[in-house]
Amino acid sequence: MGIWSVNDTIRRNNEDCALYGPNGTLPSPNQHSYENCQMVTDLQVPFMWGRKDCETSPYASTDVHLPAATLGYDGLMQFFSSEFEFTPREVTALMGVHTLGKADIFNSGFHGTWVNNQQGYFNNQYYINIANSSLGWRAFQKPCENLPNADISACQAGQMTGWSWNVAATGFNLNADMAIYKNFSVQDSGEPDCTYEECPLSPTAPDVEEFAQDNSLWIDEFSSIYTKMLAHGAGELYPVE
């Protein structure tokens, strides 16, 4: 299902870019600009079968050690190294999946869309935004009652989102997202210890900039690490013949 979902968002990206992009014949149907859109190559992830559901599927009672959204660079890399044996560059390629989707305060405690107006497109805009120092990234918390696209009647008194990095009309990032480009420590509250301008570059900042410049390069490396992640802990898997 995950492979199909990513491929479907690649298809959607390419169809809309062809229609509304620089070589398209139709005006944008919304407020999103397709002026700089790029065609995306297909995901190269083979479907493999053989993984067994746990006994309590679709529910689980075992802690599978999900990474915390508040992690800085060191914590993020340590988690993926110990849990999956991923390299820092592989982690950086994998994080680009956040070009899709959004967060909801009542689900995760965070709220926002990683890439505004493109949450259904699989492309490298996630990296482009993170590496763009002219956007004015700022880290702060947001009051629940002021959140867009949220059921504010469900907000508790004084409820705030977790700390996240934000640019109006562009998107948001968790600490774990920004950590692949900026190196910072995180206080117990989740607050980063420096601003975007003050934080030094992370060791993987060159990888972020590479992926921001080349969609095909990122898709190739994402395909490789996604294949590796899907096979993790599964034992022997078999191709569909």
PDB file of C-alpha atoms in Angstrom:
ATOM      1  CA  MET A   1       0.000   0.000   0.000  1.00  0.00           C
ATOM      2  CA  GLY A   2       2.838   2.384   0.820  1.00  0.00           C
ATOM      3  CA  ILE A   3       4.516   1.795  -2.560  1.00  0.00           C
ATOM      4  CA  TRP A   4       1.241   2.389  -4.394  1.00  0.00           C
ATOM      5  CA  SER A   5       0.535   5.552  -2.395  1.00  0.00           C
ATOM      6  CA  VAL A   6       3.906   7.110  -3.204  1.00  0.00           C
ATOM      7  CA  ASN A   7       3.621   6.200  -6.881  1.00  0.00           C
ATOM      8  CA  ASP A   8       0.132   7.714  -6.988  1.00  0.00           C
ATOM      9  CA  THR A   9       1.416  11.029  -5.613  1.00  0.00           C
ATOM     10  CA  ILE A  10       4.240  10.966  -8.189  1.00  0.00           C
ATOM     11  CA  ARG A  11       1.629  10.462 -10.899  1.00  0.00           C
ATOM     12  CA  ARG A  12      -0.421  13.366  -9.517  1.00  0.00           C
ATOM     13  CA  ASN A  13       2.647  15.603  -9.370  1.00  0.00           C
ATOM     14  CA  ASN A  14       3.574  14.864 -12.976  1.00  0.00           C
ATOM     15  CA  GLU A  15       0.038  15.226 -14.336  1.00  0.00           C
ATOM     16  CA  ASP A  16      -0.481  18.618 -12.686  1.00  0.00           C
ATOM     17  CA  CYS A  17       3.002  19.827 -13.620  1.00  0.00           C
ATOM     18  CA  ALA A  18       2.309  18.906 -17.260  1.00  0.00           C
ATOM     19  CA  LEU A  19      -1.017  20.765 -17.209  1.00  0.00           C
ATOM     20  CA  TYR A  20      -0.153  23.851 -15.149  1.00  0.00           C
ATOM     21  CA  GLY A  21       3.650  23.982 -15.199  1.00  0.00           C
ATOM     22  CA  PRO A  22       6.017  26.011 -17.398  1.00  0.00           C
ATOM     23  CA  ASN A  23       5.134  23.919 -20.471  1.00  0.00           C
ATOM     24  CA  GLY A  24       1.459  23.510 -19.583  1.00  0.00           C
ATOM     25  CA  THR A  25      -1.520  25.013 -21.341  1.00  0.00           C
ATOM     26  CA  LEU A  26      -3.843  25.690 -18.394  1.00  0.00           C
ATOM     27  CA  PRO A  27      -3.758  28.278 -15.594  1.00  0.00           C
ATOM     28  CA  SER A  28      -3.281  27.096 -12.011  1.00  0.00           C
ATOM     29  CA  PRO A  29      -6.626  25.941 -10.545  1.00  0.00           C
ATOM     30  CA  ASN A  30      -5.657  27.195  -7.069  1.00  0.00           C
ATOM     31  CA  GLN A  31      -3.304  29.595  -5.304  1.00  0.00           C
ATOM     32  CA  HIS A  32      -0.334  27.295  -5.794  1.00  0.00           C
ATOM     33  CA  SER A  33       2.262  28.314  -8.378  1.00  0.00           C
ATOM     34  CA  TYR A  34       3.463  25.562 -10.709  1.00  0.00           C
ATOM     35  CA  GLU A  35       6.071  27.815 -12.333  1.00  0.00           C
ATOM     36  CA  ASN A  36       9.028  25.842 -10.967  1.00  0.00           C
ATOM     37  CA  CYS A  37       7.471  22.381 -10.809  1.00  0.00           C
ATOM     38  CA  GLN A  38       9.523  19.410 -11.953  1.00  0.00           C
ATOM     39  CA  MET A  39       8.632  16.034 -13.397  1.00  0.00           C
ATOM     40  CA  VAL A  40       9.455  13.194 -10.993  1.00  0.00           C
ATOM     41  CA  THR A  41      10.809   9.791 -11.992  1.00  0.00           C
ATOM     42  CA  ASP A  42       9.043   6.625 -10.864  1.00  0.00           C
ATOM     43  CA  LEU A  43       9.768   5.054  -7.507  1.00  0.00           C
ATOM     44  CA  GLN A  44      12.052   2.026  -7.921  1.00  0.00           C
ATOM     45  CA  VAL A  45      10.802  -0.154  -5.066  1.00  0.00           C
ATOM     46  CA  PRO A  46       9.877  -3.779  -5.851  1.00  0.00           C
ATOM     47  CA  PHE A  47       6.920  -5.312  -4.045  1.00  0.00           C
ATOM     48  CA  MET A  48       8.078  -8.218  -1.878  1.00  0.00           C
ATOM     49  CA  TRP A  49       5.850 -10.653   0.003  1.00  0.00           C
ATOM     50  CA  GLY A  50       6.439 -12.887   3.024  1.00  0.00           C
ATOM     51  CA  ARG A  51       6.125 -10.531   5.981  1.00  0.00           C
ATOM     52  CA  LYS A  52       3.896 -11.986   8.703  1.00  0.00           C
ATOM     53  CA  ASP A  53       1.360  -9.973  10.674  1.00  0.00           C
ATOM     54  CA  CYS A  54       1.803  -9.905  14.428  1.00  0.00           C
ATOM     55  CA  GLU A  55      -0.699 -11.931  16.463  1.00  0.00           C
ATOM     56  CA  THR A  56      -2.597  -8.820  17.585  1.00  0.00           C
ATOM     57  CA  SER A  57      -2.801  -7.241  14.106  1.00  0.00           C
ATOM     58  CA  PRO A  58      -4.075  -4.643  13.300  1.00  0.00           C
ATOM     59  CA  TYR A  59      -3.348  -3.618  16.901  1.00  0.00           C
ATOM     60  CA  ALA A  60      -0.041  -3.712  18.713  1.00  0.00           C
ATOM     61  CA  SER A  61       0.952  -3.780  22.349  1.00  0.00           C
ATOM     62  CA  THR A  62       4.723  -3.726  21.810  1.00  0.00           C
ATOM     63  CA  ASP A  63       6.761  -0.524  21.891  1.00  0.00           C
ATOM     64  CA  VAL A  64       8.429  -0.394  18.470  1.00  0.00           C
ATOM     65  CA  HIS A  65      10.567   2.613  19.407  1.00  0.00           C
ATOM     66  CA  LEU A  66       9.261   5.337  17.124  1.00  0.00           C
ATOM     67  CA  PRO A  67      11.575   8.360  16.861  1.00  0.00           C
ATOM     68  CA  ALA A  68      10.614  11.463  18.815  1.00  0.00           C
ATOM     69  CA  ALA A  69       9.619  14.503  16.759  1.00  0.00           C
ATOM     70  CA  THR A  70      11.721  16.688  19.066  1.00  0.00           C
ATOM     71  CA  LEU A  71      15.055  15.046  18.240  1.00  0.00           C
ATOM     72  CA  GLY A  72      18.020  17.134  17.166  1.00  0.00           C
ATOM     73  CA  TYR A  73      20.696  15.921  14.738  1.00  0.00           C
ATOM     74  CA  ASP A  74      22.582  13.617  17.111  1.00  0.00           C
ATOM     75  CA  GLY A  75      19.450  11.996  18.518  1.00  0.00           C
ATOM     76  CA  LEU A  76      17.921  11.512  15.063  1.00  0.00           C
ATOM     77  CA  MET A  77      21.010   9.851  13.621  1.00  0.00           C
ATOM     78  CA  GLN A  78      21.559   7.715  16.717  1.00  0.00           C
ATOM     79  CA  PHE A  79      17.982   6.426  16.551  1.00  0.00           C
ATOM     80  CA  PHE A  80      18.120   5.359  12.899  1.00  0.00           C
ATOM     81  CA  SER A  81      21.627   3.960  13.285  1.00  0.00           C
ATOM     82  CA  SER A  82      20.701   1.766  16.256  1.00  0.00           C
ATOM     83  CA  GLU A  83      17.244   0.727  15.040  1.00  0.00           C
ATOM     84  CA  PHE A  84      17.902   0.310  11.296  1.00  0.00           C
ATOM     85  CA  GLU A  85      21.662   0.686  10.752  1.00  0.00           C
ATOM     86  CA  PHE A  86      20.990   3.605   8.404  1.00  0.00           C
ATOM     87  CA  THR A  87      23.740   6.045   7.474  1.00  0.00           C
ATOM     88  CA  PRO A  88      23.198   9.812   7.933  1.00  0.00           C
ATOM     89  CA  ARG A  89      22.708  10.248   4.174  1.00  0.00           C
ATOM     90  CA  GLU A  90      20.137   7.446   4.121  1.00  0.00           C
ATOM     91  CA  VAL A  91      18.274   9.107   7.006  1.00  0.00           C
ATOM     92  CA  THR A  92      18.320  12.399   5.109  1.00  0.00           C
ATOM     93  CA  ALA A  93      16.897  10.739   1.989  1.00  0.00           C
ATOM     94  CA  LEU A  94      14.197   8.982   4.016  1.00  0.00           C
ATOM     95  CA  MET A  95      13.058  12.170   5.774  1.00  0.00           C
ATOM     96  CA  GLY A  96      11.969  13.554   2.401  1.00  0.00           C
ATOM     97  CA  VAL A  97       8.814  11.450   2.700  1.00  0.00           C
ATOM     98  CA  HIS A  98       7.534  14.403   4.740  1.00  0.00           C
ATOM     99  CA  THR A  99       6.927  16.179   1.469  1.00  0.00           C
ATOM    100  CA  LEU A 100       3.600  14.341   1.855  1.00  0.00           C
ATOM    101  CA  GLY A 101       0.908  14.836   4.451  1.00  0.00           C
ATOM    102  CA  LYS A 102       0.327  17.004   7.480  1.00  0.00           C
ATOM    103  CA  ALA A 103       0.230  16.847  11.284  1.00  0.00           C
ATOM    104  CA  ASP A 104      -2.803  17.292  13.541  1.00  0.00           C
ATOM    105  CA  ILE A 105      -2.594  18.550  17.115  1.00  0.00           C
ATOM    106  CA  PHE A 106      -5.148  16.013  18.358  1.00  0.00           C
ATOM    107  CA  ASN A 107      -3.136  13.156  16.895  1.00  0.00           C
ATOM    108  CA  SER A 108       0.512  14.057  17.472  1.00  0.00           C
ATOM    109  CA  GLY A 109       0.531  17.316  19.388  1.00  0.00           C
ATOM    110  CA  PHE A 110       1.876  19.135  16.331  1.00  0.00           C
ATOM    111  CA  HIS A 111      -0.101  20.955  13.667  1.00  0.00           C
ATOM    112  CA  GLY A 112       0.735  21.989  10.141  1.00  0.00           C
ATOM    113  CA  THR A 113       1.450  20.920   6.578  1.00  0.00           C
ATOM    114  CA  TRP A 114       5.047  20.130   5.735  1.00  0.00           C
ATOM    115  CA  VAL A 115       4.790  21.576   2.215  1.00  0.00           C
ATOM    116  CA  ASN A 116       1.794  23.858   1.766  1.00  0.00           C
ATOM    117  CA  ASN A 117      -0.354  23.165  -1.314  1.00  0.00           C
ATOM    118  CA  GLN A 118       1.828  20.176  -2.221  1.00  0.00           C
ATOM    119  CA  GLN A 119       0.963  17.656   0.487  1.00  0.00           C
ATOM    120  CA  GLY A 120      -0.312  15.304  -2.211  1.00  0.00           C
ATOM    121  CA  TYR A 121       2.766  15.609  -4.441  1.00  0.00           C
ATOM    122  CA  PHE A 122       5.876  13.468  -4.024  1.00  0.00           C
ATOM    123  CA  ASN A 123       8.826  15.669  -4.965  1.00  0.00           C
ATOM    124  CA  ASN A 124      11.866  17.390  -3.464  1.00  0.00           C
ATOM    125  CA  GLN A 125      10.133  20.629  -2.400  1.00  0.00           C
ATOM    126  CA  TYR A 126      10.649  19.570   1.243  1.00  0.00           C
ATOM    127  CA  TYR A 127      14.413  19.954   0.806  1.00  0.00           C
ATOM    128  CA  ILE A 128      14.111  23.131  -1.238  1.00  0.00           C
ATOM    129  CA  ASN A 129      12.153  24.791   1.556  1.00  0.00           C
ATOM    130  CA  ILE A 130      14.438  23.651   4.377  1.00  0.00           C
ATOM    131  CA  ALA A 131      17.559  24.921   2.607  1.00  0.00           C
ATOM    132  CA  ASN A 132      16.026  28.276   1.644  1.00  0.00           C
ATOM    133  CA  SER A 133      17.437  30.806   4.121  1.00  0.00           C
ATOM    134  CA  SER A 134      15.363  33.628   2.623  1.00  0.00           C
ATOM    135  CA  LEU A 135      12.049  32.160   3.809  1.00  0.00           C
ATOM    136  CA  GLY A 136      12.441  33.290   7.418  1.00  0.00           C
ATOM    137  CA  TRP A 137      12.058  30.009   9.316  1.00  0.00           C
ATOM    138  CA  ARG A 138      11.055  30.539  12.963  1.00  0.00           C
ATOM    139  CA  ALA A 139      10.568  28.022  15.770  1.00  0.00           C
ATOM    140  CA  PHE A 140       7.592  28.554  18.082  1.00  0.00           C
ATOM    141  CA  GLN A 141       4.515  26.975  19.630  1.00  0.00           C
ATOM    142  CA  LYS A 142       0.989  27.746  18.482  1.00  0.00           C
ATOM    143  CA  PRO A 143      -2.148  28.096  20.645  1.00  0.00           C
ATOM    144  CA  CYS A 144      -4.694  25.427  19.825  1.00  0.00           C
ATOM    145  CA  GLU A 145      -7.546  27.939  19.508  1.00  0.00           C
ATOM    146  CA  ASN A 146      -5.683  29.803  16.741  1.00  0.00           C
ATOM    147  CA  LEU A 147      -4.939  26.804  14.528  1.00  0.00           C
ATOM    148  CA  PRO A 148      -6.313  26.658  10.985  1.00  0.00           C
ATOM    149  CA  ASN A 149      -8.167  23.539   9.875  1.00  0.00           C
ATOM    150  CA  ALA A 150      -8.625  22.301  13.451  1.00  0.00           C
ATOM    151  CA  ASP A 151     -11.707  21.613  15.542  1.00  0.00           C
ATOM    152  CA  ILE A 152     -10.982  24.365  18.048  1.00  0.00           C
ATOM    153  CA  SER A 153     -14.015  23.322  20.116  1.00  0.00           C
ATOM    154  CA  ALA A 154     -11.921  20.304  21.147  1.00  0.00           C
ATOM    155  CA  CYS A 155      -9.027  22.436  22.410  1.00  0.00           C
ATOM    156  CA  GLN A 156      -8.268  22.259  26.120  1.00  0.00           C
ATOM    157  CA  ALA A 157      -7.636  25.426  28.097  1.00  0.00           C
ATOM    158  CA  GLY A 158      -4.137  26.713  27.365  1.00  0.00           C
ATOM    159  CA  GLN A 159      -3.355  23.872  24.951  1.00  0.00           C
ATOM    160  CA  MET A 160      -0.346  24.554  22.718  1.00  0.00           C
ATOM    161  CA  THR A 161       1.295  22.659  19.892  1.00  0.00           C
ATOM    162  CA  GLY A 162       4.771  21.275  20.323  1.00  0.00           C
ATOM    163  CA  TRP A 163       7.691  23.407  19.171  1.00  0.00           C
ATOM    164  CA  SER A 164       8.015  23.437  15.381  1.00  0.00           C
ATOM    165  CA  TRP A 165       9.664  25.478  12.636  1.00  0.00           C
ATOM    166  CA  ASN A 166       7.241  27.552  10.563  1.00  0.00           C
ATOM    167  CA  VAL A 167       6.967  29.843   7.563  1.00  0.00           C
ATOM    168  CA  ALA A 168       3.559  31.296   6.766  1.00  0.00           C
ATOM    169  CA  ALA A 169       2.070  30.047   3.485  1.00  0.00           C
ATOM    170  CA  THR A 170       5.087  27.759   2.960  1.00  0.00           C
ATOM    171  CA  GLY A 171       4.984  24.963   5.511  1.00  0.00           C
ATOM    172  CA  PHE A 172       6.279  23.674   8.801  1.00  0.00           C
ATOM    173  CA  ASN A 173       8.951  21.280  10.045  1.00  0.00           C
ATOM    174  CA  LEU A 174       9.473  19.301  13.204  1.00  0.00           C
ATOM    175  CA  ASN A 175      12.790  19.554  14.999  1.00  0.00           C
ATOM    176  CA  ALA A 176      13.658  16.172  13.502  1.00  0.00           C
ATOM    177  CA  ASP A 177      13.093  17.607  10.014  1.00  0.00           C
ATOM    178  CA  MET A 178      15.120  20.757  10.500  1.00  0.00           C
ATOM    179  CA  ALA A 179      17.907  18.747  12.162  1.00  0.00           C
ATOM    180  CA  ILE A 180      19.011  17.306   8.822  1.00  0.00           C
ATOM    181  CA  TYR A 181      20.006  20.847   7.788  1.00  0.00           C
ATOM    182  CA  LYS A 182      20.621  22.781  11.019  1.00  0.00           C
ATOM    183  CA  ASN A 183      22.499  21.511  14.060  1.00  0.00           C
ATOM    184  CA  PHE A 184      20.946  22.444  17.406  1.00  0.00           C
ATOM    185  CA  SER A 185      20.246  21.105  20.863  1.00  0.00           C
ATOM    186  CA  VAL A 186      16.711  20.797  22.188  1.00  0.00           C
ATOM    187  CA  GLN A 187      15.559  21.828  25.639  1.00  0.00           C
ATOM    188  CA  ASP A 188      13.245  19.587  27.678  1.00  0.00           C
ATOM    189  CA  SER A 189      10.317  21.667  26.435  1.00  0.00           C
ATOM    190  CA  GLY A 190      11.247  20.930  22.827  1.00  0.00           C
ATOM    191  CA  GLU A 191      12.539  24.440  22.168  1.00  0.00           C
ATOM    192  CA  PRO A 192      15.652  24.594  19.916  1.00  0.00           C
ATOM    193  CA  ASP A 193      18.617  26.442  21.447  1.00  0.00           C
ATOM    194  CA  CYS A 194      19.266  28.674  18.427  1.00  0.00           C
ATOM    195  CA  THR A 195      17.475  30.389  15.559  1.00  0.00           C
ATOM    196  CA  TYR A 196      17.634  29.272  11.944  1.00  0.00           C
ATOM    197  CA  GLU A 197      20.153  32.036  11.226  1.00  0.00           C
ATOM    198  CA  GLU A 198      22.290  31.261  14.287  1.00  0.00           C
ATOM    199  CA  CYS A 199      22.286  27.462  14.143  1.00  0.00           C
ATOM    200  CA  PRO A 200      25.308  25.965  12.373  1.00  0.00           C
ATOM    201  CA  LEU A 201      24.780  23.632   9.456  1.00  0.00           C
ATOM    202  CA  SER A 202      24.371  19.938  10.207  1.00  0.00           C
ATOM    203  CA  PRO A 203      26.814  17.394   8.771  1.00  0.00           C
ATOM    204  CA  THR A 204      24.046  16.323   6.347  1.00  0.00           C
ATOM    205  CA  ALA A 205      23.365  19.862   5.088  1.00  0.00           C
ATOM    206  CA  PRO A 206      25.279  19.137   1.834  1.00  0.00           C
ATOM    207  CA  ASP A 207      23.009  16.119   1.274  1.00  0.00           C
ATOM    208  CA  VAL A 208      19.907  18.304   1.770  1.00  0.00           C
ATOM    209  CA  GLU A 209      21.247  20.773  -0.781  1.00  0.00           C
ATOM    210  CA  GLU A 210      22.004  17.976  -3.256  1.00  0.00           C
ATOM    211  CA  PHE A 211      18.484  16.581  -2.965  1.00  0.00           C
ATOM    212  CA  ALA A 212      17.022  20.096  -3.269  1.00  0.00           C
ATOM    213  CA  GLN A 213      18.799  20.516  -6.593  1.00  0.00           C
ATOM    214  CA  ASP A 214      18.053  17.123  -8.124  1.00  0.00           C
ATOM    215  CA  ASN A 215      14.681  15.369  -7.939  1.00  0.00           C
ATOM    216  CA  SER A 216      15.927  12.266  -9.747  1.00  0.00           C
ATOM    217  CA  LEU A 217      18.905  11.849  -7.426  1.00  0.00           C
ATOM    218  CA  TRP A 218      16.645  12.028  -4.398  1.00  0.00           C
ATOM    219  CA  ILE A 219      14.055   9.609  -5.832  1.00  0.00           C
ATOM    220  CA  ASP A 220      16.793   7.078  -6.615  1.00  0.00           C
ATOM    221  CA  GLU A 221      18.226   7.258  -3.103  1.00  0.00           C
ATOM    222  CA  PHE A 222      14.806   7.328  -1.454  1.00  0.00           C
ATOM    223  CA  SER A 223      13.848   4.212  -3.436  1.00  0.00           C
ATOM    224  CA  SER A 224      16.913   2.420  -2.101  1.00  0.00           C
ATOM    225  CA  ILE A 225      16.411   3.328   1.552  1.00  0.00           C
ATOM    226  CA  TYR A 226      12.639   2.759   1.408  1.00  0.00           C
ATOM    227  CA  THR A 227      13.262  -0.738   0.051  1.00  0.00           C
ATOM    228  CA  LYS A 228      15.719  -1.325   2.886  1.00  0.00           C
ATOM    229  CA  MET A 229      13.240  -0.073   5.501  1.00  0.00           C
ATOM    230  CA  LEU A 230      10.364  -2.216   4.208  1.00  0.00           C
ATOM    231  CA  ALA A 231      12.535  -5.312   4.497  1.00  0.00           C
ATOM    232  CA  HIS A 232      13.789  -4.501   7.993  1.00  0.00           C
ATOM    233  CA  GLY A 233      12.960  -7.230  10.505  1.00  0.00           C
ATOM    234  CA  ALA A 234      10.889  -9.194   7.996  1.00  0.00           C
ATOM    235  CA  GLY A 235      13.091 -12.244   7.606  1.00  0.00           C
ATOM    236  CA  GLU A 236      13.009 -13.783   4.144  1.00  0.00           C
ATOM    237  CA  LEU A 237      10.954 -11.948   1.510  1.00  0.00           C
ATOM    238  CA  TYR A 238      10.066 -13.017  -2.014  1.00  0.00           C
ATOM    239  CA  PRO A 239       9.445 -11.144  -5.268  1.00  0.00           C
ATOM    240  CA  VAL A 240       6.118 -11.400  -7.049  1.00  0.00           C
ATOM    241  CA  GLU A 241       6.522 -13.688 -10.055  1.00  0.00           C
TER     242      GLU A 241
END
